[in-house]
Amino acid sequence: MPTATINDIQMHYVDHGAGAPVLLVHGFPLDCTMWDPLIERLQDDCRLIAPDLRGYGKSTLGEIDPDAGVSMRQYADDLAGLLDAIGVDEPIVYCGFSMGGYIGWQFLEAHGERAGGLVMCDTRAAADGDEAREMRLKMARHVVEWGAGRVAEAMQPKLFAAHTLESRQELVAQTVAVITRTNPASIAAAQRGMAARPDMTALLPTLKLSAVGVVGEEDALTPPAEMEGMVVAMPSAELTMIPGAGHMTPVENPDAVAKALREFLERS
Ligand code: MLT
């Protein structure tokens, strides 16, 4: 399993296939294994690099991160560091899922010359409202005593489409297991970072790169209407609605997400 020393952490990543590089950035509180179904389908088409963000999967968390929080910019800087470490200097397609998308805006601001295309997967550009921010900070304060299992339990109904929850228990259980084994300190760190993240909607009209918004028809966390608004605000973006999926489109309907990515790579 490859690991690189990036900033103050050890970052684990997987790197499959060859050709145009696509950086797959997972959501909260998950790890790079959420991309396995997509990697399986796309590794003959392109190069797929999927890191574990700091504190997730097999990557370590920085010493100050649990209390200070990890900003979306810090995660973005880690990703740029990883590309340096593995010698990727040609433009990548940045594909960010949910929190991976929040990180994407910072990546584009700070390291925009490294991105040749953008896939926004079940994500948003707006910051949190007061209530959502307070919920995140509450979780950050208590998650060590609660344990990650309680977070998994609370998130499960919001992550998947109704049909997935009813009839695809094995798939749901895989994601629940990933959340349950996540370090609670990493959950606290990311929640503090997401609570503090800026509203990035003003960036959208300025983005020249080609982009596609991919969203589950039944996504309750980052709803289709929000993605539609983002796509309209960008000069060069298209929308692909994913049927039979809630928030977790890459695992609920990987065929449709792989098709959307393949078509995007072909036209960009
Ligand atoms: C995610 O899937 O990354 C999270 O739902 C993002 C969030 O908590 O806003």
PDB file of C-alpha atoms and ligand atoms in Angstrom, residues 27-28 97-99 102 136 155 194 221 247, ligand 1:
ATOM      1  CA  GLY A  27     -16.247  12.531   1.648  1.00  0.00           C
ATOM      2  CA  PHE A  28     -16.796  12.701   5.399  1.00  0.00           C
ATOM      3  CA  PHE A  97     -17.419  13.845  -3.368  1.00  0.00           C
ATOM      4  CA  SER A  98     -19.297  15.974  -0.811  1.00  0.00           C
ATOM      5  CA  MET A  99     -16.562  17.147   1.633  1.00  0.00           C
ATOM      6  CA  TYR A 102     -15.684  21.507  -0.418  1.00  0.00           C
ATOM      7  CA  ARG A 136     -21.005  20.130  13.620  1.00  0.00           C
ATOM      8  CA  MET A 155     -25.742   9.403   9.266  1.00  0.00           C
ATOM      9  CA  MET A 194     -16.275  22.166   7.675  1.00  0.00           C
ATOM     10  CA  LEU A 221     -27.799  15.959   2.059  1.00  0.00           C
ATOM     11  CA  HIS A 247     -26.039  10.932  -1.480  1.00  0.00           C
TER      12      HIS A 247
HETATM   13  C1  MLT B   1     -19.959  14.147   3.191  1.00  0.00           C
HETATM   14  O1  MLT B   1     -20.565  13.232   2.615  1.00  0.00           O
HETATM   15  O2  MLT B   1     -18.772  14.424   2.939  1.00  0.00           O
HETATM   16  C2  MLT B   1     -20.685  14.927   4.250  1.00  0.00           C
HETATM   17  O3  MLT B   1     -22.031  14.624   4.249  1.00  0.00           O
HETATM   18  C3  MLT B   1     -20.443  16.388   4.061  1.00  0.00           C
HETATM   19  C4  MLT B   1     -21.055  17.227   5.126  1.00  0.00           C
HETATM   20  O4  MLT B   1     -21.133  16.817   6.292  1.00  0.00           O
HETATM   21  O5  MLT B   1     -21.423  18.370   4.811  1.00  0.00           O
END
